[in-house]
Amino acid sequence: MKKNVSTICVFFALLFAVSPLTACAASGYSVFADAAFSDDMALTAKLVGRAPSTAFERMKNIISDIDGQVSLTHDSDLSRLNGASVGERVEVGEHCYRLFELSTEYYELTDGAFNAATAPLVKLWNVDAESLAELRPDLDGSYISPDLPTADEVAQTLAYCDPHLVESVEENGKYYLKKTDGRVKLDFGGIAKGYAVDLCVDVLDECGITSAMIDISGNLYLYGDYVGSGAPYWRVGISDPRPRAGQTLSRGYVCAVSLGGGVGAVTSGDYMRYYIHDNADGEKVYIPHIIAADGMPIGVEYSDGKWMNGDEWVISATVITDSGALGDALSTAVAALGIDGGGRLLQNLSCKGLIFTEKRYTILGEIELYKPDTYDGFKAYSYYEL
């Protein structure tokens, strides 16, 4: 739905080094920092506690198990479901089953703004990872202008991009999914990383970890107080969604926030992940990679017989909440709903967040900005009150 796990555009940087953690670790505690990779997820963790290496090994196994069940880059339970015929009951692992249940719950919670069944639309609009790698504008500004689908093709495809066309059954300790429409294809890339974060946090509780940072492919979780200069708060930088003058692959930060422990932070947005289509009249249309509930990429609308861009769309949506899975889903939903609709969704759910468009930004909930006057990107946007 949101995008393939290997292509999600989330950019976070923690403004701390490992060395302060080491220097301040309490007696009897040790510090551990390492990284691990599965096919579609990357785990980076910095842990302080009595058994940090044990905790890290357990977290590695968790992301490996999840990846094995829901990855679309190799044979998995989810791949088998996507290739199954109508009515064929496919046995899946517990992670795959729980991710489907959560995805359906969040589909209803967001009125379809989060949708794990948009894979056919992603392919129709050429915003899958493979297509974007070819179509994304080069640094010199050159680009390929592909054809776009017709409005009828979008409507026809949207009709079967619905997770309710998949049935779930838990029976005798086993898990089954069954498609009622053979055209349905699911992609849990928009929630799998947040789900993995939640399971990893459970491991921290069990292993006596007192302070930790977990990053699973950009989904960040801060556990306990930060140990080091400036404690107890963590400083989290959010990358600028639009490179400024002189920036290319290494972007500056649009802003940074101070956070206490026990929260996760995840960002979605176009983050330069779009391609450009030239209309017959020469007008450029930007096609971002996130699909909204109407079946169109965010910021794209159909008017006067052609595709065109609206006034502005969300280029960066950060959600801060204690649930990794919910934050993962909501970050996409906010981007899909726009600054007003997305902001109201976060308000209704009492979640914190920051939303940026090309022109404006808004802040939901009490979020302390860290040295805001030092970030040029942040000052380039005007404040918008919902």
PDB file of N, CA and C in Angstrom, residues 41-45 59 62-63 66 95 99 102 191-205 212-223 262-266 321-328:
ATOM      1  N   MET A  41      14.277  -5.496   5.248  1.00  0.00           N
ATOM      2  CA  MET A  41      14.333  -4.660   6.444  1.00  0.00           C
ATOM      3  C   MET A  41      15.757  -4.584   6.970  1.00  0.00           C
ATOM      4  N   ALA A  42      16.078  -3.416   7.498  1.00  0.00           N
ATOM      5  CA  ALA A  42      17.381  -3.213   8.124  1.00  0.00           C
ATOM      6  C   ALA A  42      17.164  -2.820   9.574  1.00  0.00           C
ATOM      7  N   LEU A  43      17.885  -3.457  10.478  1.00  0.00           N
ATOM      8  CA  LEU A  43      17.778  -3.181  11.911  1.00  0.00           C
ATOM      9  C   LEU A  43      19.066  -2.535  12.391  1.00  0.00           C
ATOM     10  N   THR A  44      18.936  -1.379  13.025  1.00  0.00           N
ATOM     11  CA  THR A  44      20.048  -0.737  13.718  1.00  0.00           C
ATOM     12  C   THR A  44      19.597  -0.489  15.148  1.00  0.00           C
ATOM     13  N   ALA A  45      20.432  -0.831  16.099  1.00  0.00           N
ATOM     14  CA  ALA A  45      20.041  -0.654  17.499  1.00  0.00           C
ATOM     15  C   ALA A  45      21.232  -0.244  18.334  1.00  0.00           C
ATOM     16  N   MET A  59      15.985  -9.674  18.439  1.00  0.00           N
ATOM     17  CA  MET A  59      15.384  -8.733  17.489  1.00  0.00           C
ATOM     18  C   MET A  59      15.729  -9.105  16.049  1.00  0.00           C
ATOM     19  N   ILE A  62      13.423 -11.754  14.952  1.00  0.00           N
ATOM     20  CA  ILE A  62      12.074 -11.248  14.701  1.00  0.00           C
ATOM     21  C   ILE A  62      11.955 -10.685  13.294  1.00  0.00           C
ATOM     22  N   ILE A  63      12.888  -9.819  12.901  1.00  0.00           N
ATOM     23  CA  ILE A  63      12.754  -9.228  11.566  1.00  0.00           C
ATOM     24  C   ILE A  63      13.000 -10.270  10.478  1.00  0.00           C
ATOM     25  N   ILE A  66       9.617 -12.147  10.202  1.00  0.00           N
ATOM     26  CA  ILE A  66       8.609 -11.319   9.525  1.00  0.00           C
ATOM     27  C   ILE A  66       8.923 -11.230   8.041  1.00  0.00           C
ATOM     28  N   HIS A  95       2.781 -13.919  11.811  1.00  0.00           N
ATOM     29  CA  HIS A  95       3.106 -12.527  11.495  1.00  0.00           C
ATOM     30  C   HIS A  95       2.298 -12.037  10.291  1.00  0.00           C
ATOM     31  N   LEU A  99      -0.476  -9.083  10.551  1.00  0.00           N
ATOM     32  CA  LEU A  99      -0.308  -7.889   9.727  1.00  0.00           C
ATOM     33  C   LEU A  99      -1.540  -7.639   8.865  1.00  0.00           C
ATOM     34  N   LEU A 102      -4.208  -6.223  11.295  1.00  0.00           N
ATOM     35  CA  LEU A 102      -3.904  -4.833  11.632  1.00  0.00           C
ATOM     36  C   LEU A 102      -4.155  -3.914  10.442  1.00  0.00           C
ATOM     37  N   ILE A 191       3.391  -1.172   6.904  1.00  0.00           N
ATOM     38  CA  ILE A 191       3.117  -1.428   8.325  1.00  0.00           C
ATOM     39  C   ILE A 191       4.067  -2.455   8.942  1.00  0.00           C
ATOM     40  N   ALA A 192       4.741  -3.252   8.115  1.00  0.00           N
ATOM     41  CA  ALA A 192       5.562  -4.355   8.632  1.00  0.00           C
ATOM     42  C   ALA A 192       6.696  -3.868   9.526  1.00  0.00           C
ATOM     43  N   LYS A 193       7.300  -2.755   9.182  1.00  0.00           N
ATOM     44  CA  LYS A 193       8.425  -2.261   9.979  1.00  0.00           C
ATOM     45  C   LYS A 193       7.958  -1.761  11.343  1.00  0.00           C
ATOM     46  N   GLY A 194       6.816  -1.056  11.352  1.00  0.00           N
ATOM     47  CA  GLY A 194       6.284  -0.610  12.636  1.00  0.00           C
ATOM     48  C   GLY A 194       5.849  -1.767  13.506  1.00  0.00           C
ATOM     49  N   TYR A 195       5.272  -2.779  12.886  1.00  0.00           N
ATOM     50  CA  TYR A 195       4.885  -4.000  13.604  1.00  0.00           C
ATOM     51  C   TYR A 195       6.122  -4.664  14.202  1.00  0.00           C
ATOM     52  N   ALA A 196       7.207  -4.716  13.431  1.00  0.00           N
ATOM     53  CA  ALA A 196       8.452  -5.307  13.933  1.00  0.00           C
ATOM     54  C   ALA A 196       9.002  -4.503  15.104  1.00  0.00           C
ATOM     55  N   VAL A 197       8.900  -3.187  15.029  1.00  0.00           N
ATOM     56  CA  VAL A 197       9.353  -2.339  16.139  1.00  0.00           C
ATOM     57  C   VAL A 197       8.627  -2.702  17.423  1.00  0.00           C
ATOM     58  N   ASP A 198       7.310  -2.861  17.347  1.00  0.00           N
ATOM     59  CA  ASP A 198       6.534  -3.187  18.548  1.00  0.00           C
ATOM     60  C   ASP A 198       6.986  -4.506  19.170  1.00  0.00           C
ATOM     61  N   LEU A 199       7.269  -5.499  18.345  1.00  0.00           N
ATOM     62  CA  LEU A 199       7.732  -6.785  18.872  1.00  0.00           C
ATOM     63  C   LEU A 199       9.126  -6.658  19.487  1.00  0.00           C
ATOM     64  N   CYS A 200       9.963  -5.815  18.884  1.00  0.00           N
ATOM     65  CA  CYS A 200      11.309  -5.612  19.429  1.00  0.00           C
ATOM     66  C   CYS A 200      11.261  -4.887  20.771  1.00  0.00           C
ATOM     67  N   VAL A 201      10.319  -3.978  20.941  1.00  0.00           N
ATOM     68  CA  VAL A 201      10.170  -3.289  22.222  1.00  0.00           C
ATOM     69  C   VAL A 201       9.810  -4.283  23.323  1.00  0.00           C
ATOM     70  N   ASP A 202       8.999  -5.269  22.998  1.00  0.00           N
ATOM     71  CA  ASP A 202       8.681  -6.321  23.975  1.00  0.00           C
ATOM     72  C   ASP A 202       9.946  -7.043  24.428  1.00  0.00           C
ATOM     73  N   VAL A 203      10.871  -7.247  23.495  1.00  0.00           N
ATOM     74  CA  VAL A 203      12.143  -7.903  23.828  1.00  0.00           C
ATOM     75  C   VAL A 203      12.940  -7.055  24.812  1.00  0.00           C
ATOM     76  N   LEU A 204      12.948  -5.740  24.614  1.00  0.00           N
ATOM     77  CA  LEU A 204      13.684  -4.859  25.525  1.00  0.00           C
ATOM     78  C   LEU A 204      13.155  -4.992  26.946  1.00  0.00           C
ATOM     79  N   ASP A 205      11.845  -5.051  27.079  1.00  0.00           N
ATOM     80  CA  ASP A 205      11.236  -5.219  28.404  1.00  0.00           C
ATOM     81  C   ASP A 205      11.724  -6.499  29.066  1.00  0.00           C
ATOM     82  N   ALA A 212      17.453   2.635  24.990  1.00  0.00           N
ATOM     83  CA  ALA A 212      17.706   2.055  23.673  1.00  0.00           C
ATOM     84  C   ALA A 212      17.147   2.924  22.567  1.00  0.00           C
ATOM     85  N   MET A 213      17.775   2.819  21.426  1.00  0.00           N
ATOM     86  CA  MET A 213      17.261   3.355  20.176  1.00  0.00           C
ATOM     87  C   MET A 213      17.176   2.207  19.192  1.00  0.00           C
ATOM     88  N   ILE A 214      15.982   1.990  18.636  1.00  0.00           N
ATOM     89  CA  ILE A 214      15.772   0.972  17.607  1.00  0.00           C
ATOM     90  C   ILE A 214      15.374   1.681  16.322  1.00  0.00           C
ATOM     91  N   ASP A 215      16.016   1.326  15.239  1.00  0.00           N
ATOM     92  CA  ASP A 215      15.671   1.883  13.926  1.00  0.00           C
ATOM     93  C   ASP A 215      15.511   0.708  12.959  1.00  0.00           C
ATOM     94  N   ILE A 216      14.287   0.486  12.497  1.00  0.00           N
ATOM     95  CA  ILE A 216      14.027  -0.568  11.514  1.00  0.00           C
ATOM     96  C   ILE A 216      13.621   0.099  10.208  1.00  0.00           C
ATOM     97  N   SER A 217      14.576   0.205   9.311  1.00  0.00           N
ATOM     98  CA  SER A 217      14.373   0.821   7.989  1.00  0.00           C
ATOM     99  C   SER A 217      13.693   2.174   8.096  1.00  0.00           C
ATOM    100  N   GLY A 218      14.133   2.994   9.061  1.00  0.00           N
ATOM    101  CA  GLY A 218      13.596   4.341   9.198  1.00  0.00           C
ATOM    102  C   GLY A 218      12.505   4.482  10.225  1.00  0.00           C
ATOM    103  N   ASN A 219      11.955   3.377  10.717  1.00  0.00           N
ATOM    104  CA  ASN A 219      10.973   3.448  11.799  1.00  0.00           C
ATOM    105  C   ASN A 219      11.720   3.455  13.121  1.00  0.00           C
ATOM    106  N   LEU A 220      11.617   4.565  13.813  1.00  0.00           N
ATOM    107  CA  LEU A 220      12.442   4.806  14.986  1.00  0.00           C
ATOM    108  C   LEU A 220      11.650   4.598  16.264  1.00  0.00           C
ATOM    109  N   TYR A 221      12.289   3.991  17.261  1.00  0.00           N
ATOM    110  CA  TYR A 221      11.682   3.886  18.588  1.00  0.00           C
ATOM    111  C   TYR A 221      12.732   4.241  19.630  1.00  0.00           C
ATOM    112  N   LEU A 222      12.336   5.077  20.591  1.00  0.00           N
ATOM    113  CA  LEU A 222      13.219   5.536  21.661  1.00  0.00           C
ATOM    114  C   LEU A 222      12.723   4.949  22.969  1.00  0.00           C
ATOM    115  N   TYR A 223      13.584   4.246  23.650  1.00  0.00           N
ATOM    116  CA  TYR A 223      13.191   3.469  24.834  1.00  0.00           C
ATOM    117  C   TYR A 223      13.941   3.988  26.045  1.00  0.00           C
ATOM    118  N   GLY A 262       9.910   6.000  25.268  1.00  0.00           N
ATOM    119  CA  GLY A 262       8.628   5.340  25.180  1.00  0.00           C
ATOM    120  C   GLY A 262       7.785   5.767  24.006  1.00  0.00           C
ATOM    121  N   VAL A 263       8.422   6.316  22.970  1.00  0.00           N
ATOM    122  CA  VAL A 263       7.677   6.722  21.779  1.00  0.00           C
ATOM    123  C   VAL A 263       8.418   6.293  20.518  1.00  0.00           C
ATOM    124  N   GLY A 264       7.649   6.146  19.455  1.00  0.00           N
ATOM    125  CA  GLY A 264       8.215   5.891  18.142  1.00  0.00           C
ATOM    126  C   GLY A 264       7.959   7.084  17.242  1.00  0.00           C
ATOM    127  N   ALA A 265       8.757   7.229  16.214  1.00  0.00           N
ATOM    128  CA  ALA A 265       8.589   8.309  15.247  1.00  0.00           C
ATOM    129  C   ALA A 265       8.831   7.745  13.849  1.00  0.00           C
ATOM    130  N   VAL A 266       7.913   8.048  12.941  1.00  0.00           N
ATOM    131  CA  VAL A 266       8.044   7.556  11.573  1.00  0.00           C
ATOM    132  C   VAL A 266       7.565   8.635  10.615  1.00  0.00           C
ATOM    133  N   THR A 321       4.073   8.414  18.209  1.00  0.00           N
ATOM    134  CA  THR A 321       3.109   7.672  19.016  1.00  0.00           C
ATOM    135  C   THR A 321       3.814   6.499  19.686  1.00  0.00           C
ATOM    136  N   ASP A 322       3.160   5.894  20.668  1.00  0.00           N
ATOM    137  CA  ASP A 322       3.819   4.791  21.374  1.00  0.00           C
ATOM    138  C   ASP A 322       3.666   3.457  20.660  1.00  0.00           C
ATOM    139  N   SER A 323       2.893   3.403  19.571  1.00  0.00           N
ATOM    140  CA  SER A 323       2.725   2.175  18.799  1.00  0.00           C
ATOM    141  C   SER A 323       3.434   2.303  17.460  1.00  0.00           C
ATOM    142  N   GLY A 324       4.401   1.430  17.217  1.00  0.00           N
ATOM    143  CA  GLY A 324       5.122   1.473  15.954  1.00  0.00           C
ATOM    144  C   GLY A 324       4.237   1.182  14.767  1.00  0.00           C
ATOM    145  N   ALA A 325       3.375   0.176  14.879  1.00  0.00           N
ATOM    146  CA  ALA A 325       2.499  -0.198  13.769  1.00  0.00           C
ATOM    147  C   ALA A 325       1.511   0.915  13.444  1.00  0.00           C
ATOM    148  N   LEU A 326       0.901   1.490  14.485  1.00  0.00           N
ATOM    149  CA  LEU A 326      -0.056   2.572  14.251  1.00  0.00           C
ATOM    150  C   LEU A 326       0.633   3.784  13.644  1.00  0.00           C
ATOM    151  N   GLY A 327       1.795   4.148  14.167  1.00  0.00           N
ATOM    152  CA  GLY A 327       2.523   5.290  13.624  1.00  0.00           C
ATOM    153  C   GLY A 327       2.900   5.083  12.169  1.00  0.00           C
ATOM    154  N   ASP A 328       3.301   3.863  11.828  1.00  0.00           N
ATOM    155  CA  ASP A 328       3.661   3.532  10.450  1.00  0.00           C
ATOM    156  C   ASP A 328       2.469   3.747   9.519  1.00  0.00           C
TER     157      ASP A 328
END
